[in-house]
Amino acid sequence: MSNCAADTLSNAAESLKSGALVAFPTETVYGLGADASNEKAVARIYEVKGRPQDHPLILHIASMNDISYWAEDISDYAIGLARTFWPGPMMLIFKRSDAAKDFVTGGQDTVGLRVPDHSLALGLLQECKKIGVLAIAAPSANRFGHVSPTTAVAVQEEIGSYFSAQDLILDGGAAQVGLESTIIDCTGDAPRILRPGAITQAMIEEVTGLKVSESSESTIRVSGSLEKHYAPNAQVLLDFQATAGQGFIALADVATPIGAIRLASPQTTDEYARVLYSALRDGDAQGLKTIAVIQPSGDGLAIAIRDRLMRASKGR
Ligand code: TXA
Ligand code: MG
């Protein structure tokens, strides 16, 4: 890392410590960060996002050694998952410790933790730790219910107008994964997926040797599982051949219907995840009323893509 980047990170850590908000890149999507122990700073996250107060925030930590500061009753299988997939696109939910206050957990008795896999995010977390900021609370850096930002420009467009002069956006390029982390409830005898992501059920079962309960809408209690979520302004139609003037997103081998406006042509499922949110934003920027999307088939990351698209299609 250059000295310039190191300076930027220590300044950003100081900003967090003084109560400012810092939006930062992760490998999944950009997060809107605040010092997880600072009630006033955390309250501003809810203001800027327009998010209901009882929705818990995910805490980003520098390493798995920090789990025990924020959480209790840590099972062996959770340790195995953290060791294997962190830093990475996976959030683990534990029983909270006394350090995780109501203002950050939305009053729940659990806390969600993640070590992100991005050099700027990890550098920021390390700088924070040096000055006593032990976790960064950070939801995705979008207005509530809207598409998560995968670039610094998208963060600026989403929430820049709600920022005050002390707040910062760190630019770490386009997010590599492009979809939010897999959320795994680790409070039971076996892991339970609450939000599908790049760490898949098969990967979790292989590492833990346990049968993972399937995520099902009725059991999910996270805001990202609300029906209307991850939604652009345009109406999203699933598995529908676009007509002239409508936006169109599909794998590269699907031809563009005549007159439709192609917003993305990913070659693979991974690329589909990476470009999906910027394609939806692009459709909004072009003022399109409708975006037709041909969903990817198969399992793995395709499950997470279909999960987000299903919610995006419910409208805002
Ligand atoms: O990839 C990600 O997870 C990104 C990056 C920035 O790390 N963050 C993210 O945060 O997607 P957010 O707040 O947009 O989505 C996290 C979801 C929310 O739906 C929240 O309600 C849920 O996780 N959540 C957080 N803590 C929880 C808890 N203790 N129990 C249940 N759900 C929780
Ligand atoms: Mg979100």
PDB file of N, CA and C in Angstrom, residues 64-110:
ATOM      1  N   MET A  64     -10.953 -12.731  12.761  1.00  0.00           N
ATOM      2  CA  MET A  64     -11.835 -13.594  13.538  1.00  0.00           C
ATOM      3  C   MET A  64     -11.485 -13.582  15.025  1.00  0.00           C
ATOM      4  N   ASN A  65     -10.300 -13.092  15.378  1.00  0.00           N
ATOM      5  CA  ASN A  65      -9.959 -12.965  16.806  1.00  0.00           C
ATOM      6  C   ASN A  65     -10.900 -12.013  17.531  1.00  0.00           C
ATOM      7  N   ASP A  66     -11.546 -11.144  16.762  1.00  0.00           N
ATOM      8  CA  ASP A  66     -12.428 -10.143  17.384  1.00  0.00           C
ATOM      9  C   ASP A  66     -13.836 -10.666  17.629  1.00  0.00           C
ATOM     10  N   ILE A  67     -14.139 -11.896  17.182  1.00  0.00           N
ATOM     11  CA  ILE A  67     -15.504 -12.425  17.369  1.00  0.00           C
ATOM     12  C   ILE A  67     -15.891 -12.376  18.843  1.00  0.00           C
ATOM     13  N   SER A  68     -14.960 -12.817  19.706  1.00  0.00           N
ATOM     14  CA  SER A  68     -15.344 -13.028  21.111  1.00  0.00           C
ATOM     15  C   SER A  68     -15.570 -11.718  21.865  1.00  0.00           C
ATOM     16  N   TYR A  69     -15.130 -10.592  21.296  1.00  0.00           N
ATOM     17  CA  TYR A  69     -15.438  -9.310  21.936  1.00  0.00           C
ATOM     18  C   TYR A  69     -16.930  -8.987  21.760  1.00  0.00           C
ATOM     19  N   TRP A  70     -17.471  -9.331  20.594  1.00  0.00           N
ATOM     20  CA  TRP A  70     -18.836  -8.932  20.249  1.00  0.00           C
ATOM     21  C   TRP A  70     -19.871 -10.030  20.468  1.00  0.00           C
ATOM     22  N   ALA A  71     -19.399 -11.276  20.576  1.00  0.00           N
ATOM     23  CA  ALA A  71     -20.345 -12.401  20.562  1.00  0.00           C
ATOM     24  C   ALA A  71     -20.038 -13.410  21.666  1.00  0.00           C
ATOM     25  N   GLU A  72     -21.061 -14.233  21.961  1.00  0.00           N
ATOM     26  CA  GLU A  72     -20.922 -15.296  22.961  1.00  0.00           C
ATOM     27  C   GLU A  72     -21.435 -16.614  22.380  1.00  0.00           C
ATOM     28  N   ASP A  73     -21.143 -17.693  23.075  1.00  0.00           N
ATOM     29  CA  ASP A  73     -21.634 -19.021  22.671  1.00  0.00           C
ATOM     30  C   ASP A  73     -21.241 -19.334  21.231  1.00  0.00           C
ATOM     31  N   ILE A  74     -19.956 -19.247  20.952  1.00  0.00           N
ATOM     32  CA  ILE A  74     -19.487 -19.430  19.575  1.00  0.00           C
ATOM     33  C   ILE A  74     -19.252 -20.918  19.315  1.00  0.00           C
ATOM     34  N   SER A  75     -20.018 -21.469  18.395  1.00  0.00           N
ATOM     35  CA  SER A  75     -19.960 -22.919  18.164  1.00  0.00           C
ATOM     36  C   SER A  75     -18.729 -23.287  17.332  1.00  0.00           C
ATOM     37  N   ASP A  76     -18.355 -24.548  17.416  1.00  0.00           N
ATOM     38  CA  ASP A  76     -17.199 -25.030  16.641  1.00  0.00           C
ATOM     39  C   ASP A  76     -17.430 -24.870  15.144  1.00  0.00           C
ATOM     40  N   TYR A  77     -18.678 -25.150  14.713  1.00  0.00           N
ATOM     41  CA  TYR A  77     -18.899 -25.048  13.263  1.00  0.00           C
ATOM     42  C   TYR A  77     -18.747 -23.598  12.779  1.00  0.00           C
ATOM     43  N   ALA A  78     -19.117 -22.642  13.656  1.00  0.00           N
ATOM     44  CA  ALA A  78     -18.962 -21.229  13.269  1.00  0.00           C
ATOM     45  C   ALA A  78     -17.475 -20.867  13.164  1.00  0.00           C
ATOM     46  N   ILE A  79     -16.683 -21.388  14.074  1.00  0.00           N
ATOM     47  CA  ILE A  79     -15.232 -21.148  14.007  1.00  0.00           C
ATOM     48  C   ILE A  79     -14.684 -21.723  12.696  1.00  0.00           C
ATOM     49  N   GLY A  80     -15.152 -22.920  12.357  1.00  0.00           N
ATOM     50  CA  GLY A  80     -14.702 -23.551  11.112  1.00  0.00           C
ATOM     51  C   GLY A  80     -15.061 -22.706   9.890  1.00  0.00           C
ATOM     52  N   LEU A  81     -16.265 -22.149   9.904  1.00  0.00           N
ATOM     53  CA  LEU A  81     -16.686 -21.299   8.776  1.00  0.00           C
ATOM     54  C   LEU A  81     -15.841 -20.034   8.708  1.00  0.00           C
ATOM     55  N   ALA A  82     -15.634 -19.403   9.866  1.00  0.00           N
ATOM     56  CA  ALA A  82     -14.847 -18.157   9.893  1.00  0.00           C
ATOM     57  C   ALA A  82     -13.424 -18.425   9.401  1.00  0.00           C
ATOM     58  N   ARG A  83     -12.854 -19.531   9.890  1.00  0.00           N
ATOM     59  CA  ARG A  83     -11.472 -19.854   9.508  1.00  0.00           C
ATOM     60  C   ARG A  83     -11.360 -20.095   8.006  1.00  0.00           C
ATOM     61  N   THR A  84     -12.380 -20.700   7.435  1.00  0.00           N
ATOM     62  CA  THR A  84     -12.321 -21.058   6.016  1.00  0.00           C
ATOM     63  C   THR A  84     -12.678 -19.891   5.091  1.00  0.00           C
ATOM     64  N   PHE A  85     -13.692 -19.139   5.461  1.00  0.00           N
ATOM     65  CA  PHE A  85     -14.235 -18.177   4.484  1.00  0.00           C
ATOM     66  C   PHE A  85     -13.950 -16.707   4.787  1.00  0.00           C
ATOM     67  N   TRP A  86     -13.353 -16.394   5.924  1.00  0.00           N
ATOM     68  CA  TRP A  86     -12.991 -14.996   6.217  1.00  0.00           C
ATOM     69  C   TRP A  86     -11.524 -14.766   5.952  1.00  0.00           C
ATOM     70  N   PRO A  87     -11.099 -13.640   5.450  1.00  0.00           N
ATOM     71  CA  PRO A  87     -11.970 -12.578   4.981  1.00  0.00           C
ATOM     72  C   PRO A  87     -12.784 -13.067   3.782  1.00  0.00           C
ATOM     73  N   GLY A  88     -14.055 -12.687   3.740  1.00  0.00           N
ATOM     74  CA  GLY A  88     -14.876 -13.144   2.627  1.00  0.00           C
ATOM     75  C   GLY A  88     -16.328 -12.767   2.747  1.00  0.00           C
ATOM     76  N   PRO A  89     -17.117 -13.117   1.693  1.00  0.00           N
ATOM     77  CA  PRO A  89     -18.500 -12.645   1.568  1.00  0.00           C
ATOM     78  C   PRO A  89     -19.489 -13.450   2.415  1.00  0.00           C
ATOM     79  N   MET A  90     -19.279 -13.459   3.705  1.00  0.00           N
ATOM     80  CA  MET A  90     -20.094 -14.259   4.623  1.00  0.00           C
ATOM     81  C   MET A  90     -20.255 -13.514   5.936  1.00  0.00           C
ATOM     82  N   MET A  91     -21.511 -13.369   6.370  1.00  0.00           N
ATOM     83  CA  MET A  91     -21.795 -12.761   7.673  1.00  0.00           C
ATOM     84  C   MET A  91     -22.330 -13.847   8.591  1.00  0.00           C
ATOM     85  N   LEU A  92     -21.795 -13.911   9.809  1.00  0.00           N
ATOM     86  CA  LEU A  92     -22.225 -14.919  10.775  1.00  0.00           C
ATOM     87  C   LEU A  92     -23.020 -14.248  11.890  1.00  0.00           C
ATOM     88  N   ILE A  93     -24.119 -14.875  12.279  1.00  0.00           N
ATOM     89  CA  ILE A  93     -24.937 -14.328  13.365  1.00  0.00           C
ATOM     90  C   ILE A  93     -24.750 -15.162  14.626  1.00  0.00           C
ATOM     91  N   PHE A  94     -24.411 -14.459  15.707  1.00  0.00           N
ATOM     92  CA  PHE A  94     -24.155 -15.078  17.008  1.00  0.00           C
ATOM     93  C   PHE A  94     -25.044 -14.436  18.069  1.00  0.00           C
ATOM     94  N   LYS A  95     -25.087 -15.102  19.234  1.00  0.00           N
ATOM     95  CA  LYS A  95     -25.639 -14.436  20.416  1.00  0.00           C
ATOM     96  C   LYS A  95     -24.716 -13.259  20.712  1.00  0.00           C
ATOM     97  N   ARG A  96     -25.260 -12.101  21.035  1.00  0.00           N
ATOM     98  CA  ARG A  96     -24.397 -10.931  21.227  1.00  0.00           C
ATOM     99  C   ARG A  96     -23.762 -10.914  22.620  1.00  0.00           C
ATOM    100  N   SER A  97     -22.641 -10.224  22.745  1.00  0.00           N
ATOM    101  CA  SER A  97     -22.042  -9.963  24.054  1.00  0.00           C
ATOM    102  C   SER A  97     -22.566  -8.624  24.558  1.00  0.00           C
ATOM    103  N   ASP A  98     -22.141  -8.210  25.754  1.00  0.00           N
ATOM    104  CA  ASP A  98     -22.581  -6.917  26.290  1.00  0.00           C
ATOM    105  C   ASP A  98     -22.052  -5.754  25.465  1.00  0.00           C
ATOM    106  N   ALA A  99     -20.996  -5.994  24.683  1.00  0.00           N
ATOM    107  CA  ALA A  99     -20.410  -4.912  23.884  1.00  0.00           C
ATOM    108  C   ALA A  99     -21.334  -4.495  22.737  1.00  0.00           C
ATOM    109  N   ALA A 100     -22.131  -5.419  22.242  1.00  0.00           N
ATOM    110  CA  ALA A 100     -23.029  -5.115  21.108  1.00  0.00           C
ATOM    111  C   ALA A 100     -24.340  -4.575  21.662  1.00  0.00           C
ATOM    112  N   LYS A 101     -24.499  -3.277  21.559  1.00  0.00           N
ATOM    113  CA  LYS A 101     -25.625  -2.601  22.223  1.00  0.00           C
ATOM    114  C   LYS A 101     -26.893  -2.650  21.376  1.00  0.00           C
ATOM    115  N   ASP A 102     -28.009  -2.369  22.055  1.00  0.00           N
ATOM    116  CA  ASP A 102     -29.306  -2.335  21.362  1.00  0.00           C
ATOM    117  C   ASP A 102     -29.292  -1.424  20.140  1.00  0.00           C
ATOM    118  N   PHE A 103     -28.576  -0.296  20.249  1.00  0.00           N
ATOM    119  CA  PHE A 103     -28.643   0.671  19.140  1.00  0.00           C
ATOM    120  C   PHE A 103     -28.009   0.139  17.861  1.00  0.00           C
ATOM    121  N   VAL A 104     -27.218  -0.913  17.971  1.00  0.00           N
ATOM    122  CA  VAL A 104     -26.610  -1.469  16.762  1.00  0.00           C
ATOM    123  C   VAL A 104     -27.252  -2.803  16.353  1.00  0.00           C
ATOM    124  N   THR A 105     -27.858  -3.508  17.313  1.00  0.00           N
ATOM    125  CA  THR A 105     -28.489  -4.802  16.992  1.00  0.00           C
ATOM    126  C   THR A 105     -29.988  -4.650  16.762  1.00  0.00           C
ATOM    127  N   GLY A 106     -30.479  -3.418  16.790  1.00  0.00           N
ATOM    128  CA  GLY A 106     -31.919  -3.217  16.627  1.00  0.00           C
ATOM    129  C   GLY A 106     -32.692  -3.848  17.776  1.00  0.00           C
ATOM    130  N   GLY A 107     -32.019  -3.990  18.932  1.00  0.00           N
ATOM    131  CA  GLY A 107     -32.684  -4.558  20.105  1.00  0.00           C
ATOM    132  C   GLY A 107     -32.720  -6.079  20.107  1.00  0.00           C
ATOM    133  N   GLN A 108     -32.173  -6.710  19.084  1.00  0.00           N
ATOM    134  CA  GLN A 108     -32.156  -8.185  19.051  1.00  0.00           C
ATOM    135  C   GLN A 108     -31.050  -8.705  19.979  1.00  0.00           C
ATOM    136  N   ASP A 109     -31.164  -9.946  20.404  1.00  0.00           N
ATOM    137  CA  ASP A 109     -30.124 -10.497  21.290  1.00  0.00           C
ATOM    138  C   ASP A 109     -29.017 -11.189  20.494  1.00  0.00           C
ATOM    139  N   THR A 110     -28.983 -10.907  19.205  1.00  0.00           N
ATOM    140  CA  THR A 110     -27.935 -11.483  18.354  1.00  0.00           C
ATOM    141  C   THR A 110     -27.146 -10.369  17.685  1.00  0.00           C
TER     142      THR A 110
END
